[in-house]
Each structure stands twice: as C-alpha cells, then as structure tokens.
Amino acid sequence: MPTRRDFLASAATVLATGVAAQMLGQHGSQAQAAPSPQPTTQPTSDNQKKLGWAIVGIGKLTDGQILPALAICKQSRLTAFVSGHPAKVPPILKKYNLDPNSVHVYNYDNYDTIANDPSIDIVYIVLPNGMHAEYTDRALKAGKHVLCEKPMANSTDECRQMIETARITGKKLMIAYRVHHELYNQKAIELCQNGKLGKPRLIITDHTFHLGDVNAWRLNKKLAGGGALVDVGIYGINATRYLSREEPISVTAQITETPMDPRFVEVEESTAWTLKFPSGLLANCTASYNAKGTNRCRIILEDGMIDMEPATAYMGNTLRDPKPIDLPHVNQFQVMMDYFSDCVANNKTPDTPGEEGLQDMRIIEAIYEAGRTGRVVLL
Ligand code: NAD
C-alpha cells in the first residue's frame, strides 16, 4: 500500500543530478535516508558565515529531508534542536555526524530561553500543524526569525495572529512552500505566463495517498486542523495560484468519508473542489487519505497542455509540454533554507511570507464551508 513517503517520493526514478541520486536513498526506510553529510564539527570561517538554525520537532520530515539538506546548505547550519523527547537527539547527532558541543538542545518548557542563545538566528517549525501558531509565536517573541512548515496553522485566525506577532517583533516569517524553489514548477510558471501556449484555462491537480496509522496525529482534528485537504491538497491550492498568478474568487466542493472507517472520525478522508478565477480559469483539484499514491498536475492552456507527474514531490518531478523537458533536480529544502538565510542576512522579504500561508488557509476554510453547505462560497 503506498504511504505518504511514496506519495512525496514517487517516480524518483527520474534523477538527473548527483543531489538527486543522493536523495534516492530516502525512498524507503529512515535508515537509508541520510546522505553522507559533511561534519559540522569544525567552526570554519565558512561555518561562521552561515546563519544558525534551530529545528523544532524531530519527526520524519526533519530526519528524512531537513537534516540531509542542512548538511549541504551554503548559508545555513544547524545550531539547535527543540524536542519533547531529548533522547532522540544523541542518535540523530551521531547519524548526521554532528558535534554535540555545537548543537544546543532545548525542550518545549525551556524553549523561550532560546532568546539568550546567539547561535540561533532562525527557527524552523516542523511540528504537527496545530502547534505551528504557538511555537512560531514563541520563537518570534524570543527574537528569532521563523520558517514554518505548511499548512501555516489550523485557522485563518491563527495565521493572522502569527503575522501580527512577526510585525510587532520586527522578525521575518516565511512559510515553507519548498516547491517555489523547484525548477520544474518554476518552468511550469514560465510556460503558463509567457503566452506561447496561450492562457491557462483549466488546471487539474490530484494529491492522494493511503494514511494507514489510525493513531497518526494527522487524523486528530486539534493537531492536524483537517484531513488530506490541509496536508496534501494544499499543494494543489498553492499550485493553482502560483501557476496562474491569480487569486480564486469562488469555490465549490464535495467532501466524503468511507462509512464506518475509524480513521475518519475527526478529519475528512477525500475532498474534491473547484476554484474559479477572475480570468475564467477553473481548477479542479482532489486530495485523499484513502487512495493510491498520486501526485500530479495538468494545465490545459488555450493552445497547449502541460503535464507534471509527480508535480510536487521532494524529488523526481517531471514536466511535458507535450515533449519531456529535462531540468536539474535541486534539493528543495536546501535551496529554501539558504534562500531564507539570505533574506534574513540581507533584510529581504521572503516570497512566501505569512500572508501566503494565510491566503491558502482562507481558501481551505472556504472549501470546507462549500463542502459542508453544498453552496458556492465567494472568496
Ligand atoms: P512527524 O509526526 O513525523 O513529526 C512530528 C514531530 O512533532 C515529532 O518530532 C513529534 O515528536 C513532535 N510532536 C510534538 N508534539 C506532538 C504531538 N502531540 N503529537 C505528535 N507529534 C508531536 O510529522 P512530519 O511528517 O515530520 O510533519 C511535521 C510538519 O511538517 C507538519 O506540519 C507537516 O504538514 C509538515 N510536512 C511538510 C512536508 C513538506 O514537504 N513541506 C512534508 C511532510 C510534512
């Protein structure tokens, strides 16, 4: 049965670069996940130029993607972990060949004391969605810049609060939309915007996988905020916006659960929604926690068609228009983290600030309302 990992790493057979080959090891067990990171034990002058990152939450994304990416970052280095399970830290330090003296360890109780730690410039929130708002807020108030995983939070109210805290503290807040840093998606934006194939008229996205663990936090409403829509459907929502460079004006939706399935008591199983855009563009999108792993995007333009499958995976994305287009496969997490370090170092506004996460959350709330009421919801 395909898992979430399969969904994200699917079609990782199309690997063009050394980085891509390195990442192939991540398709499978965690034990295979690590490339051979360079030791960060020596405080070289290079290291001193890099901004210090604290990672909050040592789960699958941190272990499988973020730590391998940090090992190859040019402007970012790991200086701290924040974890509710400090016992996780020593094996992780060993696995990534990190010097225990150069990585400070905090827990959720003494988290606020990162304020006194000059080795931390940026905090990366990699916790369950329902914890994003609180831990972002506390990091900003501790005087740190924040990169927060998607979805930004559980509600638009929480998103607005996070944006306000960033404004008051004068710190930067970026949402981790890694796909914005991926070359196949950037090429798709170019093809949608340069007019050679006409304007995009229809966009179809599907993001699905089997979530088998009935105890997963992703099935808990308080921790997850919602089901497949907020977890993976958000890639379709965000893609329709960055591809079209338009904001939707209305939405219709249907939401379903398999009767008696114990997984879908608190959050939804499958959602299909249609977004209408000012230019007349329509986007038909789906997300499910109970369907074969799928990750794809089709854009039908006035004079052409673009197919991406996978479209938003960690690695191995493809693009046809209709001929296959070959581009290098970058490590999206490395590029994204270095990009944010650069924004902080040079006082630039990131291209996916809190407002970007808020807009997706507005659309998510409208989709849930449309699904619940059966009505067209205006945005
Ligand atoms: P995970 O379950 O593997 O890890 C979650 C971490 O949170 C663990 O360290 C866990 O110990 C900690 N935690 C603290 N309190 C918890 C609680 N009450 N219940 C469960 N865990 C708790 O999750 P993950 O897959 O690493 O996802 C973390 C975040 O990253 C989520 O917001 C998710 O949406 C996001 N994510 C993003 C991508 C991406 O491609 N950008 C991919 C996967 C996950």
XYZ file of C-alpha atoms in Angstrom, residues 13-369:
357
model
C 13.430 7.181 -10.888
C 13.961 10.287 -12.981
C 17.117 11.518 -11.400
C 19.399 13.828 -13.187
C 21.981 15.129 -10.763
C 24.256 13.983 -8.001
C 21.953 15.560 -5.434
C 19.069 13.619 -6.937
C 20.985 10.371 -6.759
C 21.787 11.136 -3.145
C 18.116 11.686 -2.403
C 17.109 8.374 -3.966
C 18.266 6.736 -0.759
C 15.387 8.449 1.011
C 12.758 6.449 -0.828
C 12.368 3.653 1.691
C 13.413 3.271 5.270
C 14.637 6.061 7.512
C 17.866 4.127 7.857
C 18.589 4.854 4.209
C 17.654 8.487 4.473
C 20.939 10.146 5.249
C 23.394 11.054 2.551
C 26.958 11.347 3.790
C 26.799 14.726 5.484
C 29.918 16.767 5.907
C 30.857 17.001 9.577
C 29.915 20.377 11.017
C 32.262 19.969 13.958
C 34.932 22.453 12.916
C 33.990 26.112 13.238
C 35.464 27.037 9.887
C 35.169 30.574 8.566
C 32.513 29.195 6.186
C 30.523 27.927 9.144
C 30.747 31.290 10.849
C 29.230 32.984 7.790
C 26.264 30.599 7.849
C 23.180 31.551 9.830
C 22.299 29.293 12.761
C 19.098 27.256 12.581
C 17.111 25.633 15.405
C 14.864 22.789 14.283
C 11.703 22.343 16.372
C 10.408 18.764 16.153
C 12.441 15.704 15.256
C 9.988 13.705 13.168
C 10.038 12.183 9.699
C 10.434 15.401 7.765
C 13.294 16.620 9.961
C 15.117 13.303 9.850
C 14.413 12.347 6.252
C 14.696 15.695 4.466
C 15.705 18.726 6.519
C 18.864 17.377 8.181
C 20.302 15.928 4.946
C 19.547 19.271 3.283
C 21.207 21.281 6.077
C 24.329 19.201 5.589
C 24.677 20.629 2.063
C 23.439 24.162 2.793
C 25.750 27.024 1.870
C 24.265 29.741 4.073
C 22.601 27.745 6.858
C 23.843 25.428 9.610
C 22.211 23.510 12.432
C 22.876 25.010 15.872
C 19.973 23.691 17.972
C 17.175 21.176 18.353
C 13.948 21.704 20.252
C 12.312 18.410 21.134
C 9.891 16.959 23.645
C 11.986 13.784 23.536
C 15.625 14.727 24.229
C 16.551 11.021 23.944
C 16.053 11.380 20.182
C 18.933 13.831 19.947
C 22.113 11.732 20.523
C 21.302 9.145 17.811
C 20.413 11.935 15.395
C 23.683 13.754 16.132
C 25.559 10.506 15.528
C 23.658 9.714 12.330
C 24.460 13.128 10.845
C 27.979 13.293 12.244
C 27.235 16.448 14.226
C 29.331 17.664 17.149
C 27.190 17.583 20.344
C 29.032 20.705 21.540
C 27.917 22.712 18.530
C 24.211 21.748 18.710
C 22.261 23.079 21.705
C 19.236 21.113 22.890
C 16.008 22.647 24.236
C 12.671 21.160 25.226
C 9.166 22.602 24.942
C 9.334 24.012 28.512
C 12.620 25.913 28.230
C 12.023 26.767 24.534
C 11.628 30.502 25.283
C 15.208 30.667 26.600
C 16.434 30.416 23.003
C 16.143 34.198 23.348
C 19.513 34.043 25.145
C 21.188 31.847 22.521
C 23.060 33.935 19.945
C 23.889 30.814 17.925
C 20.232 30.696 16.777
C 19.185 33.142 14.069
C 16.277 31.200 12.552
C 13.786 28.702 13.983
C 12.230 26.083 11.679
C 8.855 24.816 12.987
C 8.396 21.163 11.972
C 5.660 20.170 14.424
C 2.079 18.944 13.908
C 0.014 21.716 12.256
C -1.942 22.523 15.416
C 1.289 23.516 17.179
C 2.607 25.838 14.443
C 0.941 29.001 15.745
C 2.096 28.685 19.351
C 5.688 27.704 18.532
C 6.025 30.353 15.829
C 4.723 32.985 18.208
C 7.137 31.989 20.964
C 10.124 31.963 18.601
C 9.281 35.400 17.207
C 8.884 36.757 20.747
C 12.293 35.249 21.576
C 13.690 37.499 18.833
C 14.203 34.794 16.187
C 13.142 34.680 12.525
C 10.820 31.781 11.675
C 10.384 29.340 8.819
C 7.120 27.476 9.493
C 6.029 24.290 7.757
C 2.817 24.112 5.744
C -0.073 24.341 6.408
C 0.758 27.569 8.240
C -1.699 26.840 11.078
C -5.145 25.417 11.823
C -7.162 28.542 11.005
C -7.033 31.997 9.443
C -7.316 33.466 12.946
C -4.101 31.707 13.958
C -2.384 32.798 10.721
C -3.330 36.436 11.338
C -2.001 36.213 14.877
C 1.329 34.852 13.630
C 1.621 37.631 11.028
C 0.840 40.233 13.700
C 3.493 38.846 16.055
C 6.065 38.976 13.257
C 5.080 42.590 12.586
C 5.299 43.615 16.238
C 8.622 41.851 16.847
C 10.095 43.009 13.521
C 11.184 39.432 12.718
C 10.713 37.611 9.414
C 8.128 34.880 8.971
C 8.263 32.589 5.943
C 6.071 29.572 5.168
C 7.948 26.530 3.860
C 6.474 26.238 0.370
C 9.503 24.308 -0.886
C 8.039 23.797 -4.385
C 8.538 27.507 -5.120
C 12.268 26.689 -5.166
C 11.931 23.727 -7.543
C 12.955 24.125 -11.181
C 10.151 22.082 -12.808
C 7.481 24.130 -11.075
C 9.328 27.337 -11.937
C 9.398 26.216 -15.594
C 5.656 25.467 -15.470
C 5.039 29.005 -14.174
C 7.111 30.383 -17.065
C 5.126 28.308 -19.603
C 1.836 29.490 -18.095
C 2.937 33.119 -18.061
C 4.939 33.630 -21.281
C 1.867 33.374 -23.517
C 3.388 30.962 -26.067
C 0.729 28.337 -25.279
C -1.963 30.929 -24.595
C -3.536 31.432 -21.205
C -4.201 28.591 -18.748
C -7.889 27.691 -18.892
C -8.108 24.541 -16.764
C -5.846 23.185 -14.045
C -6.356 19.694 -12.628
C -4.416 18.522 -9.562
C -4.531 15.258 -7.567
C -2.679 14.640 -4.298
C -3.527 11.349 -2.614
C -2.020 8.574 -0.527
C -3.040 5.899 1.970
C -2.747 7.011 5.578
C -2.817 3.684 7.393
C -1.947 4.531 11.017
C -5.182 5.067 12.894
C -3.244 6.798 15.721
C -1.480 9.326 13.472
C -1.678 12.973 14.578
C -2.800 13.726 11.015
C -6.167 12.136 11.942
C -6.549 14.249 15.099
C -8.502 17.451 14.437
C -6.753 19.524 17.134
C -3.260 18.558 15.970
C -3.919 18.471 12.206
C -6.646 21.081 11.663
C -8.169 18.943 8.904
C -7.531 15.882 6.785
C -5.983 15.319 3.369
C -7.033 18.778 2.181
C -4.780 20.653 4.610
C -1.976 18.090 4.433
C -1.554 17.450 0.706
C -4.468 19.212 -1.011
C -2.706 22.446 -0.076
C -0.099 21.678 -2.774
C -2.890 21.813 -5.382
C -4.306 25.040 -3.959
C -0.914 26.712 -3.887
C -0.020 25.404 -7.373
C -3.156 26.799 -8.999
C -2.274 30.189 -7.504
C 1.420 30.264 -8.470
C 0.821 28.839 -11.932
C -1.994 31.257 -12.781
C -0.724 34.234 -10.768
C -4.385 34.802 -9.937
C -6.420 34.537 -6.750
C -9.646 32.472 -6.781
C -12.972 34.283 -6.471
C -15.244 31.368 -5.589
C -15.233 27.687 -4.676
C -17.497 24.628 -4.715
C -16.580 21.351 -3.007
C -17.606 17.847 -2.016
C -16.166 16.017 0.992
C -16.528 12.302 1.706
C -15.574 9.605 4.200
C -15.868 5.845 3.829
C -18.713 4.825 6.172
C -17.511 3.280 9.472
C -13.812 3.828 8.675
C -12.283 4.511 12.132
C -9.611 6.773 10.647
C -12.026 9.471 9.542
C -13.899 10.330 12.710
C -12.268 13.727 13.296
C -10.878 14.727 9.889
C -12.082 14.214 6.343
C -10.910 11.470 4.010
C -11.359 12.876 0.494
C -12.155 16.291 -0.929
C -12.813 17.403 -4.493
C -13.065 21.123 -5.090
C -13.314 23.602 -7.944
C -11.785 27.067 -7.787
C -12.955 29.799 -10.168
C -10.507 32.586 -11.041
C -11.147 36.125 -12.373
C -9.835 35.322 -15.889
C -12.322 32.433 -16.244
C -9.719 29.819 -15.352
C -11.152 26.823 -13.459
C -9.111 24.496 -11.241
C -10.442 21.039 -10.379
C -8.492 19.508 -7.516
C -8.634 16.440 -5.286
C -6.977 15.232 -2.102
C -7.413 11.932 -0.292
C -6.002 9.887 2.584
C -7.519 6.712 1.200
C -6.450 6.364 -2.418
C -3.440 5.135 -4.360
C -0.462 7.481 -4.128
C -0.908 10.199 -6.755
C 0.873 13.494 -7.190
C 0.099 15.254 -10.440
C -0.902 18.461 -12.147
C -2.294 19.018 -15.661
C -2.585 22.506 -17.090
C -4.731 22.925 -20.200
C -3.962 26.226 -21.895
C -5.629 27.858 -24.910
C -3.043 26.340 -27.276
C -1.287 23.594 -25.364
C -1.117 21.246 -22.437
C 1.427 20.773 -19.629
C 1.604 17.579 -17.595
C 3.549 17.173 -14.370
C 3.751 13.813 -12.616
C 4.943 13.839 -9.983
C 4.363 17.567 -9.726
C 5.239 18.464 -6.139
C 7.327 15.551 -4.838
C 10.584 16.000 -2.931
C 12.478 14.713 -5.944
C 11.886 13.377 -9.449
C 9.259 15.870 -10.636
C 8.611 15.777 -14.382
C 7.218 18.156 -16.983
C 5.866 17.591 -20.532
C 4.538 20.246 -22.870
C 3.974 17.704 -24.605
C 7.679 16.777 -25.032
C 9.511 15.933 -21.781
C 11.585 18.844 -20.503
C 14.766 17.919 -18.625
C 15.990 20.201 -15.854
C 18.319 19.656 -12.899
C 16.697 18.266 -9.749
C 17.605 20.515 -6.842
C 17.261 19.719 -3.152
C 14.261 21.949 -2.470
C 14.876 22.079 1.301
C 18.490 23.164 0.844
C 17.574 25.890 -1.630
C 14.636 27.041 0.516
C 16.650 27.234 3.749
C 19.551 29.048 2.087
C 17.044 31.399 0.454
C 15.563 32.281 3.854
C 19.021 32.709 5.401
C 19.768 35.132 2.587
C 16.500 37.019 3.233
C 17.435 37.356 6.899
C 21.068 38.268 6.267
C 20.170 40.896 3.678
C 16.865 42.086 5.135
C 14.738 40.914 2.172
C 11.065 39.959 2.368
C 10.682 36.255 1.520
C 8.457 35.407 -1.437
C 6.250 33.145 0.718
C 5.654 35.260 3.831
C 2.892 34.648 6.361
C 0.374 36.263 4.006
C 0.947 33.412 1.511
C 0.044 30.813 4.145
C -2.944 32.904 5.254
C -4.305 33.042 1.692
C -4.152 29.243 1.338
C -5.867 28.916 4.712
C -8.649 31.323 3.586
C -9.201 29.069 0.579
C -9.112 25.930 2.752
C -11.761 27.378 5.071
C -13.900 28.301 2.046
C -13.533 24.749 0.657
C -14.674 23.252 3.983
C -17.625 25.648 4.088
